CSV table of C-alpha atoms in Angstrom, one decimal:
chain,number,residue,atom,x,y,z
A,1,MET,CA,9.0,19.4,-150.7
A,2,ASN,CA,12.4,20.0,-152.1
A,3,PRO,CA,12.0,19.3,-155.9
A,4,LEU,CA,15.5,17.8,-156.1
A,5,LEU,CA,14.2,14.8,-154.1
A,6,ALA,CA,12.4,13.7,-157.2
A,7,LYS,CA,15.8,13.2,-158.9
A,8,LEU,CA,16.9,10.5,-156.5
A,9,GLN,CA,16.9,7.0,-157.9
A,10,PRO,CA,15.8,3.9,-155.8
A,11,TYR,CA,18.6,2.5,-153.7
A,12,PRO,CA,20.2,-0.7,-155.0
A,13,PHE,CA,18.6,-2.9,-152.3
A,14,GLU,CA,15.2,-1.5,-153.0
A,15,ARG,CA,15.6,-2.5,-156.6
A,16,LEU,CA,16.8,-5.9,-155.5
A,17,LYS,CA,13.7,-6.4,-153.4
A,18,GLN,CA,11.6,-5.5,-156.4
A,19,LEU,CA,13.6,-7.9,-158.6
A,20,PHE,CA,12.9,-10.8,-156.3
A,21,ALA,CA,9.2,-9.9,-155.8
A,22,GLY,CA,7.1,-13.0,-156.5
A,23,VAL,CA,10.1,-15.4,-156.4
A,24,THR,CA,10.0,-18.3,-154.0
A,25,PRO,CA,13.5,-19.7,-153.6
A,26,ALA,CA,14.0,-23.5,-153.6
A,27,PRO,CA,13.1,-24.6,-150.0
A,28,GLU,CA,15.8,-27.2,-149.8
A,29,PHE,CA,18.5,-24.5,-149.6
A,30,ALA,CA,19.0,-22.2,-146.6
A,31,PRO,CA,19.2,-18.5,-147.5
A,32,ILE,CA,22.7,-17.1,-148.0
A,33,SER,CA,23.0,-13.4,-148.7
A,34,LEU,CA,26.1,-11.9,-150.5
A,35,GLY,CA,24.1,-8.9,-151.4
A,36,ILE,CA,24.8,-6.3,-148.7
A,37,GLY,CA,28.2,-5.1,-147.6
A,38,GLU,CA,27.5,-5.3,-143.9
A,39,PRO,CA,30.3,-6.7,-141.8
A,40,LYS,CA,29.3,-9.9,-140.0
A,41,HIS,CA,32.5,-10.7,-138.0
A,42,ALA,CA,32.2,-10.3,-134.2
A,43,THR,CA,32.6,-6.9,-132.7
A,44,PRO,CA,35.7,-7.0,-130.4
A,45,ALA,CA,34.7,-7.1,-126.7
A,46,PHE,CA,37.0,-4.3,-125.7
A,47,ILE,CA,35.1,-1.9,-128.0
A,48,LYS,CA,31.8,-2.9,-126.4
A,49,ASP,CA,33.3,-2.5,-123.0
A,50,ALA,CA,34.5,1.0,-123.8
A,51,LEU,CA,31.1,2.0,-125.2
A,52,SER,CA,29.5,0.8,-121.9
A,53,ALA,CA,32.0,2.6,-119.8
A,54,GLY,CA,31.4,5.8,-121.7
A,55,LEU,CA,27.6,5.9,-121.1
A,56,GLY,CA,28.1,8.6,-118.4
A,57,ALA,CA,28.8,11.0,-121.3
A,58,LEU,CA,25.1,10.8,-122.3
A,59,ALA,CA,24.3,13.3,-119.6
A,60,ALA,CA,26.0,16.1,-121.6
A,61,TYR,CA,25.7,17.5,-125.1
A,62,PRO,CA,28.7,16.5,-127.2
A,63,ALA,CA,30.9,19.0,-128.9
A,64,THR,CA,30.6,19.0,-132.7
A,65,ALA,CA,34.4,19.2,-133.1
A,66,GLY,CA,34.8,16.3,-130.6
A,67,GLU,CA,37.1,16.4,-127.6
A,68,LEU,CA,40.8,16.7,-128.1
A,69,LYS,CA,41.4,13.1,-126.9
A,70,LEU,CA,39.1,11.8,-129.7
A,71,ARG,CA,40.8,14.0,-132.4
A,72,THR,CA,44.2,12.9,-131.1
A,73,ALA,CA,43.2,9.3,-131.5
A,74,PHE,CA,42.5,10.0,-135.2
A,75,THR,CA,45.9,11.8,-135.7
A,76,ASP,CA,47.8,9.1,-133.8
A,77,TRP,CA,46.3,6.4,-136.0
A,78,LEU,CA,47.1,8.4,-139.2
A,79,HIS,CA,50.7,8.7,-137.9
A,80,ARG,CA,51.0,5.0,-137.2
A,81,ARG,CA,49.3,3.9,-140.5
A,82,TYR,CA,50.7,6.4,-143.0
A,83,SER,CA,53.5,8.2,-141.1
A,84,LEU,CA,51.5,11.5,-141.4
A,85,SER,CA,51.5,14.3,-138.8
A,86,LEU,CA,48.2,16.2,-138.8
A,87,ASP,CA,47.1,18.9,-136.3
A,88,PRO,CA,44.3,17.4,-134.2
A,89,ALA,CA,42.9,20.9,-133.6
A,90,THR,CA,42.5,21.9,-137.3
A,91,GLN,CA,42.9,19.0,-139.7
A,92,VAL,CA,40.5,16.3,-138.4
A,93,LEU,CA,36.8,16.0,-137.4
A,94,PRO,CA,34.7,13.2,-136.0
A,95,VAL,CA,31.7,12.1,-138.2
A,96,ASN,CA,28.9,9.7,-137.7
A,97,GLY,CA,30.1,7.2,-140.2
A,98,SER,CA,31.6,8.0,-143.6
A,99,ARG,CA,28.2,7.8,-145.3
A,100,GLU,CA,26.7,10.9,-143.6
A,101,ALA,CA,30.0,12.8,-144.0
A,102,LEU,CA,30.1,12.0,-147.8
A,103,PHE,CA,26.6,13.4,-148.2
A,104,SER,CA,27.0,16.5,-146.0
A,105,LEU,CA,30.4,17.4,-147.4
A,106,ALA,CA,28.8,18.0,-150.8
A,107,GLN,CA,26.3,20.2,-149.2
A,108,THR,CA,29.1,22.2,-147.7
A,109,VAL,CA,31.4,22.7,-150.6
A,110,VAL,CA,29.2,22.9,-153.7
A,111,ASP,CA,28.2,26.4,-154.8
A,112,ALA,CA,25.2,26.2,-157.1
A,113,SER,CA,24.3,29.9,-157.0
A,114,GLY,CA,26.1,30.9,-160.2
A,115,GLY,CA,24.7,30.8,-163.7
A,116,THR,CA,26.6,27.7,-164.7
A,117,LYS,CA,25.5,24.4,-163.2
A,118,PRO,CA,28.3,22.8,-161.2
A,119,VAL,CA,29.5,19.3,-161.7
A,120,VAL,CA,30.1,16.7,-159.0
A,121,MET,CA,32.1,13.8,-160.4
A,122,SER,CA,32.3,10.1,-159.3
A,123,PRO,CA,33.6,6.8,-160.6
A,124,ASN,CA,31.2,4.6,-162.5
A,125,PRO,CA,30.3,2.1,-160.9
A,126,PHE,CA,30.0,4.0,-157.6
A,127,TYR,CA,28.5,4.1,-154.1
A,128,GLN,CA,25.1,5.7,-154.6
A,129,ILE,CA,25.5,8.3,-151.8
A,130,TYR,CA,27.8,10.2,-154.2
A,131,GLU,CA,25.0,10.6,-156.7
A,132,GLY,CA,22.4,11.6,-154.1
A,133,ALA,CA,24.8,14.1,-152.5
A,134,ALA,CA,25.5,15.7,-155.9
A,135,LEU,CA,21.8,15.9,-156.8
A,136,LEU,CA,20.7,17.4,-153.5
A,137,SER,CA,23.5,20.0,-153.6
A,138,GLY,CA,22.1,21.3,-156.9
A,139,ALA,CA,24.9,19.9,-159.0
A,140,GLU,CA,25.0,17.7,-162.1
A,141,PRO,CA,26.5,14.3,-161.5
A,142,TYR,CA,29.1,13.2,-164.0
A,143,TYR,CA,30.0,9.5,-164.1
A,144,VAL,CA,33.6,8.6,-165.1
A,145,PRO,CA,33.9,5.0,-166.4
A,146,SER,CA,36.2,2.5,-164.9
A,147,VAL,CA,38.4,0.4,-167.3
A,148,PRO,CA,38.3,-3.4,-166.7
A,149,ALA,CA,41.5,-3.9,-168.7
A,150,ARG,CA,43.3,-1.6,-166.2
A,151,ASN,CA,42.0,-3.3,-163.1
A,152,PHE,CA,39.0,-0.9,-163.0
A,153,ALA,CA,41.1,2.2,-162.8
A,154,VAL,CA,39.0,5.3,-163.4
A,155,ASP,CA,39.5,6.8,-166.9
A,156,TRP,CA,40.1,10.4,-165.9
A,157,ASP,CA,41.5,11.1,-169.4
A,158,SER,CA,38.0,10.5,-170.9
A,159,VAL,CA,36.6,13.6,-169.2
A,160,PRO,CA,36.3,16.6,-171.6
A,161,GLU,CA,38.0,19.8,-170.6
A,162,ALA,CA,34.7,21.6,-170.6
A,163,VAL,CA,33.4,19.2,-167.9
A,164,TRP,CA,36.5,19.7,-165.7
A,165,ALA,CA,36.0,23.4,-165.9
A,166,ARG,CA,32.6,23.1,-164.2
A,167,THR,CA,33.6,20.5,-161.7
A,168,GLN,CA,33.6,21.5,-158.0
A,169,LEU,CA,33.8,18.2,-156.3
A,170,VAL,CA,35.3,14.8,-157.2
A,171,PHE,CA,34.4,11.7,-155.2
A,172,VAL,CA,37.0,8.9,-155.4
A,173,CYS,CA,36.8,5.5,-153.6
A,174,SER,CA,40.0,3.7,-153.0
A,175,PRO,CA,39.9,0.8,-152.3
A,176,GLY,CA,36.9,0.8,-154.6
A,177,ASN,CA,33.3,-0.3,-154.0
A,178,PRO,CA,32.5,-2.5,-155.8
A,179,THR,CA,35.7,-3.3,-157.7
A,180,GLY,CA,38.3,-3.4,-154.9
A,181,ALA,CA,40.7,-1.3,-157.1
A,182,VAL,CA,43.3,0.8,-155.4
A,183,MET,CA,44.5,4.1,-156.8
A,184,SER,CA,48.2,4.4,-157.7
A,185,LEU,CA,50.5,7.3,-156.9
A,186,ASP,CA,50.5,8.2,-160.6
A,187,GLU,CA,46.7,8.4,-160.6
A,188,TRP,CA,46.7,10.6,-157.6
A,189,LYS,CA,49.3,12.8,-159.3
A,190,LYS,CA,47.1,13.2,-162.3
A,191,LEU,CA,44.0,14.1,-160.2
A,192,PHE,CA,45.9,16.6,-158.0
A,193,ALA,CA,47.2,18.3,-161.2
A,194,LEU,CA,43.6,18.6,-162.5
A,195,SER,CA,42.4,19.9,-159.1
A,196,ASP,CA,45.2,22.6,-159.1
A,197,ARG,CA,44.1,23.6,-162.7
A,198,HIS,CA,40.4,23.7,-162.1
A,199,GLY,CA,40.1,24.3,-158.4
A,200,PHE,CA,37.8,21.4,-157.5
A,201,MET,CA,37.8,19.6,-154.1
A,202,ILE,CA,38.6,15.8,-153.8
A,203,ALA,CA,36.7,13.7,-151.3
A,204,ALA,CA,38.6,10.4,-150.9
A,205,ASP,CA,36.4,7.6,-149.5
A,206,GLU,CA,38.8,5.2,-147.8
A,207,CYS,CA,36.5,3.1,-145.6
A,208,TYR,CA,37.9,-0.2,-147.0
A,209,SER,CA,41.5,0.7,-146.4
A,210,GLU,CA,42.2,-1.9,-143.8
A,211,ILE,CA,40.9,-5.0,-145.7
A,212,TYR,CA,43.5,-5.8,-148.3
A,213,PHE,CA,45.2,-8.8,-149.9
A,214,ARG,CA,48.5,-7.5,-151.2
A,215,ASP,CA,51.6,-7.3,-148.9
A,216,GLU,CA,51.6,-3.5,-149.3
A,217,PRO,CA,48.6,-1.7,-147.7
A,218,PRO,CA,46.5,0.6,-149.9
A,219,LEU,CA,47.8,4.1,-150.5
A,220,SER,CA,45.8,6.9,-148.9
A,221,GLY,CA,45.0,10.2,-150.7
A,222,LEU,CA,46.6,12.0,-147.7
A,223,GLU,CA,49.7,9.8,-148.0
A,224,ALA,CA,49.9,10.4,-151.8
A,225,SER,CA,49.5,14.2,-151.2
A,226,MET,CA,52.5,14.1,-148.8
A,227,LYS,CA,54.6,12.0,-151.1
A,228,LEU,CA,53.9,14.4,-154.0
A,229,GLY,CA,55.0,17.5,-152.0
A,230,ARG,CA,51.5,18.7,-150.9
A,231,PRO,CA,51.8,18.8,-147.1
A,232,ASP,CA,48.9,21.1,-146.7
A,233,PHE,CA,46.5,18.6,-148.4
A,234,LYS,CA,45.1,21.4,-150.6
A,235,ASN,CA,41.5,20.7,-151.7
A,236,LEU,CA,41.6,17.2,-150.3
A,237,ILE,CA,39.5,15.6,-147.6
A,238,ALA,CA,39.9,11.8,-146.8
A,239,LEU,CA,37.1,10.0,-145.1
A,240,THR,CA,37.3,6.7,-143.1
A,241,SER,CA,35.3,4.8,-140.6
A,242,LEU,CA,35.4,2.0,-138.1
A,243,SER,CA,32.5,0.0,-139.6
A,244,LYS,CA,34.6,-2.3,-141.8
A,245,ARG,CA,37.9,-2.0,-140.0
A,246,SER,CA,36.5,-2.9,-136.5
A,247,ASN,CA,33.2,-4.6,-137.3
A,248,VAL,CA,31.0,-2.0,-135.8
A,249,PRO,CA,28.6,-0.8,-138.5
A,250,GLY,CA,26.0,0.1,-135.9
A,251,LEU,CA,28.4,2.4,-134.0
A,252,ARG,CA,28.3,4.9,-136.9
A,253,SER,CA,31.7,6.3,-136.2
A,254,GLY,CA,34.5,7.7,-138.4
A,255,PHE,CA,36.5,10.8,-139.1
A,256,VAL,CA,37.5,13.2,-141.9
A,257,ALA,CA,41.0,14.6,-142.3
A,258,GLY,CA,42.9,16.9,-144.7
A,259,ASP,CA,42.8,20.6,-145.8
A,260,ALA,CA,42.4,22.8,-142.7
A,261,ALA,CA,40.4,25.4,-144.6
A,262,LEU,CA,37.9,22.8,-145.8
A,263,ILE,CA,37.7,21.3,-142.3
A,264,LYS,CA,36.9,24.7,-140.9
A,265,GLY,CA,34.0,25.2,-143.2
A,266,PHE,CA,32.8,21.7,-142.7
A,267,LEU,CA,32.8,22.2,-138.9
A,268,LEU,CA,30.6,25.3,-139.4
A,269,TYR,CA,28.2,23.3,-141.4
A,270,ARG,CA,28.1,20.5,-139.0
A,271,THR,CA,27.5,22.8,-136.0
A,272,TYR,CA,24.2,23.9,-137.6
A,273,HIS,CA,23.5,20.4,-138.9
A,274,GLY,CA,23.6,18.9,-135.4
A,275,SER,CA,25.9,16.0,-136.3
A,276,ALA,CA,28.0,15.8,-133.1
A,277,MET,CA,29.3,12.3,-132.1
A,278,SER,CA,27.9,10.9,-128.8
A,279,GLY,CA,30.4,10.8,-126.0
A,280,ALA,CA,29.7,7.1,-125.5
A,281,VAL,CA,30.5,6.5,-129.2
A,282,ALA,CA,33.6,8.6,-128.9
A,283,ALA,CA,34.8,6.5,-126.0
A,284,ALA,CA,34.4,3.3,-128.0
A,285,SER,CA,36.0,5.0,-131.0
A,286,ILE,CA,39.1,6.0,-129.1
A,287,ALA,CA,39.5,2.4,-127.9
A,288,ALA,CA,39.1,1.1,-131.5
A,289,TRP,CA,41.4,3.5,-133.2
A,290,GLY,CA,44.1,2.8,-130.6
A,291,ASP,CA,44.2,-1.0,-131.2
A,292,GLU,CA,45.6,-2.8,-134.3
A,293,SER,CA,45.6,-6.4,-133.2
A,294,HIS,CA,41.9,-6.8,-133.8
A,295,VAL,CA,42.3,-5.2,-137.3
A,296,VAL,CA,45.1,-7.7,-138.2
A,297,ASP,CA,42.9,-10.6,-137.1
A,298,ASN,CA,39.9,-9.2,-139.1
A,299,ARG,CA,42.1,-8.9,-142.2
A,300,ALA,CA,43.4,-12.4,-141.7
A,301,GLN,CA,39.8,-13.7,-141.6
A,302,TYR,CA,39.0,-12.0,-144.9
A,303,ARG,CA,42.2,-13.3,-146.5
A,304,ALA,CA,41.4,-16.8,-145.6
A,305,LYS,CA,37.8,-16.5,-146.8
A,306,PHE,CA,38.8,-15.0,-150.2
A,307,ALA,CA,41.5,-17.7,-150.6
A,308,ALA,CA,38.9,-20.4,-150.1
A,309,VAL,CA,36.1,-18.8,-152.3
A,310,THR,CA,37.9,-17.2,-155.2
A,311,PRO,CA,39.4,-20.4,-156.7
A,312,LEU,CA,36.0,-22.0,-156.6
A,313,LEU,CA,34.5,-19.2,-158.7
A,314,GLU,CA,37.3,-18.5,-161.1
A,315,PRO,CA,36.5,-21.4,-163.5
A,316,VAL,CA,32.9,-20.4,-163.9
A,317,LEU,CA,32.9,-16.6,-163.6
A,318,ASP,CA,35.0,-13.7,-164.9
A,319,VAL,CA,36.4,-13.0,-161.4
A,320,ARG,CA,39.7,-12.5,-159.7
A,321,LEU,CA,41.0,-11.6,-156.2
A,322,PRO,CA,40.7,-7.8,-155.7
A,323,ASP,CA,43.4,-5.6,-154.4
A,324,ALA,CA,41.3,-4.8,-151.4
A,325,SER,CA,37.7,-4.5,-149.9
A,326,PHE,CA,35.4,-7.5,-149.2
A,327,TYR,CA,33.7,-7.7,-152.6
A,328,LEU,CA,34.1,-9.9,-155.6
A,329,TRP,CA,33.2,-8.1,-158.8
A,330,ALA,CA,32.4,-10.9,-161.2
A,331,GLY,CA,31.3,-11.0,-164.9
A,332,VAL,CA,28.4,-13.4,-165.6
A,333,PRO,CA,28.8,-16.2,-168.2
A,334,GLU,CA,28.3,-15.3,-171.9
A,335,VAL,CA,25.1,-17.4,-172.0
A,336,TRP,CA,23.4,-14.7,-170.0
A,337,ALA,CA,24.1,-12.1,-172.7
A,338,GLY,CA,25.1,-9.5,-170.1
A,339,ASP,CA,21.8,-9.8,-168.2
A,340,ASP,CA,23.0,-9.4,-164.6
A,341,GLU,CA,19.4,-9.0,-163.3
A,342,ALA,CA,18.2,-12.3,-164.8
A,343,PHE,CA,21.3,-14.0,-163.5
A,344,ALA,CA,20.7,-12.7,-159.9
A,345,ARG,CA,17.0,-13.6,-160.0
A,346,ALA,CA,17.5,-17.1,-161.3
A,347,LEU,CA,20.3,-17.8,-158.8
A,348,TYR,CA,18.0,-16.7,-156.0
A,349,ALA,CA,15.2,-18.8,-157.2
A,350,GLN,CA,17.2,-22.0,-157.8
A,351,TYR,CA,19.7,-21.9,-155.0
A,352,ASN,CA,18.6,-19.2,-152.5
A,353,VAL,CA,21.8,-17.2,-152.9
A,354,THR,CA,21.5,-13.4,-153.1
A,355,VAL,CA,24.0,-11.3,-155.1
A,356,LEU,CA,23.6,-7.7,-156.3
A,357,PRO,CA,23.3,-7.0,-160.0
A,358,GLY,CA,26.2,-4.8,-161.1
A,359,SER,CA,24.1,-2.6,-163.2
A,360,TYR,CA,22.4,-1.3,-160.0
A,361,LEU,CA,25.8,0.2,-159.0
A,362,ALA,CA,26.4,2.2,-162.2
A,363,ARG,CA,24.7,4.3,-164.8
A,364,ASP,CA,24.3,4.5,-168.5
A,365,THR,CA,25.6,7.9,-169.7
A,366,ASP,CA,25.8,9.9,-172.9
A,367,HIS,CA,29.5,8.9,-173.2
A,368,SER,CA,29.5,5.3,-172.0
A,369,ALA,CA,27.3,2.3,-171.4
A,370,ASN,CA,26.5,1.1,-167.9
A,371,PRO,CA,29.9,-0.5,-166.9
A,372,GLY,CA,28.2,-2.7,-164.2
A,373,ARG,CA,25.9,-4.4,-166.7
A,374,GLY,CA,26.8,-8.1,-167.0
A,375,ARG,CA,28.5,-8.2,-163.6
A,376,ILE,CA,27.5,-9.0,-160.1
A,377,ARG,CA,28.8,-7.9,-156.7
A,378,MET,CA,29.3,-10.5,-154.0
A,379,ALA,CA,30.0,-9.3,-150.4
A,380,LEU,CA,32.0,-12.0,-148.6
A,381,VAL,CA,31.0,-10.8,-145.2
A,382,ALA,CA,29.5,-14.0,-143.7
A,383,GLU,CA,31.6,-16.7,-142.0
A,384,THR,CA,33.9,-18.7,-144.3
A,385,ALA,CA,31.8,-21.9,-144.3
A,386,GLU,CA,28.7,-20.0,-145.4
A,387,CYS,CA,30.6,-18.1,-148.2
A,388,VAL,CA,32.1,-21.4,-149.4
A,389,GLU,CA,28.6,-23.0,-149.5
A,390,ALA,CA,27.3,-20.0,-151.5
A,391,ALA,CA,30.2,-20.3,-153.9
A,392,GLN,CA,29.6,-24.0,-154.4
A,393,ARG,CA,25.9,-23.3,-155.2
A,394,ILE,CA,26.9,-20.7,-157.7
A,395,VAL,CA,29.3,-23.2,-159.4
A,396,ARG,CA,26.4,-25.7,-159.6
A,397,PHE,CA,24.1,-23.0,-160.9
A,398,VAL,CA,26.4,-21.9,-163.7
A,399,LYS,CA,27.2,-25.5,-164.7
A,400,ASP,CA,23.5,-26.4,-164.8
A,401,GLY,CA,23.3,-23.9,-167.6
A,402,ARG,CA,19.6,-23.3,-166.8
A,403,ARG,CA,18.0,-19.8,-167.2
């Protein structure tokens, strides 16, 4: 077995299962889960129709690079969304959801053959795939703390120069999971300057880009690159998917875009990895990327949901409306002394509501304490009435003051 597998930590939901072991929730409350960020809104019928109509493609092996029609659907969407003009032949690739692409991208770009152990950097808190991708590429993960006082912006200035010098890949997530924070143009400018100085690649995870609460949509890394005079997207790959945008998590469909030289190497890796997108999935994807009306409706549903839930929770938790994404990142009351696990376990036992302890989404490091400790992540993915009911139970739980 690959000895690096032993370095992988249990996934947050496995830890949650262990935390709840032996607990029998109060039977008078129906279960409500805010724990997993799995979209629950209905999949649009036209996407399912396109998937069905594309089943004839199952008779042939799909091309790893995807057909030109599929890649053009990606570049057309990038043009409509960000006013960007990318070459569908060289600057985009289909992927089977952003999760597998995030992982395999690290295996493509990290060079661990030298005498100095490379660094793969990520925000802290973070999506755990970043950590696993770093470890299995032979790199050392480095967790950069987020700053609550700055709306959970990543504190890039805290990273020592010696760490930057060993860095080969930086994962960023904007809008962020779990915080919902969106990177500003100034933050991108700083990161690009660091990349130019040290030569590392940036992987921009943008799968929540279409769920936002401000009038101005979130800035993409590609868009920032263009605004800052970097039209070749040097050392930058952006990753996005249809799962959250179009409510099709089971479709496993997304794309990557950016630096043509990186895309070329990634295509070579994927050709051997066997990660071509099914022709039926491609047909459904083309339909989904070509329509915005269902995305507008989806965003409106989230906005209405968060408008109903956030004011209920603000008086009892340290929580506010995020910039984007479908998570609330809340601090637990002081009486819990920062014990997010105990809070989540007691809430489950007393009111049958599942939330994810924030400490499961972050790490203690030599340079900072676990920034998720004392917080919980709530995924408002269920229907509005169910989310409101969950919020009302949380309010009662906090006001009860029982531990």
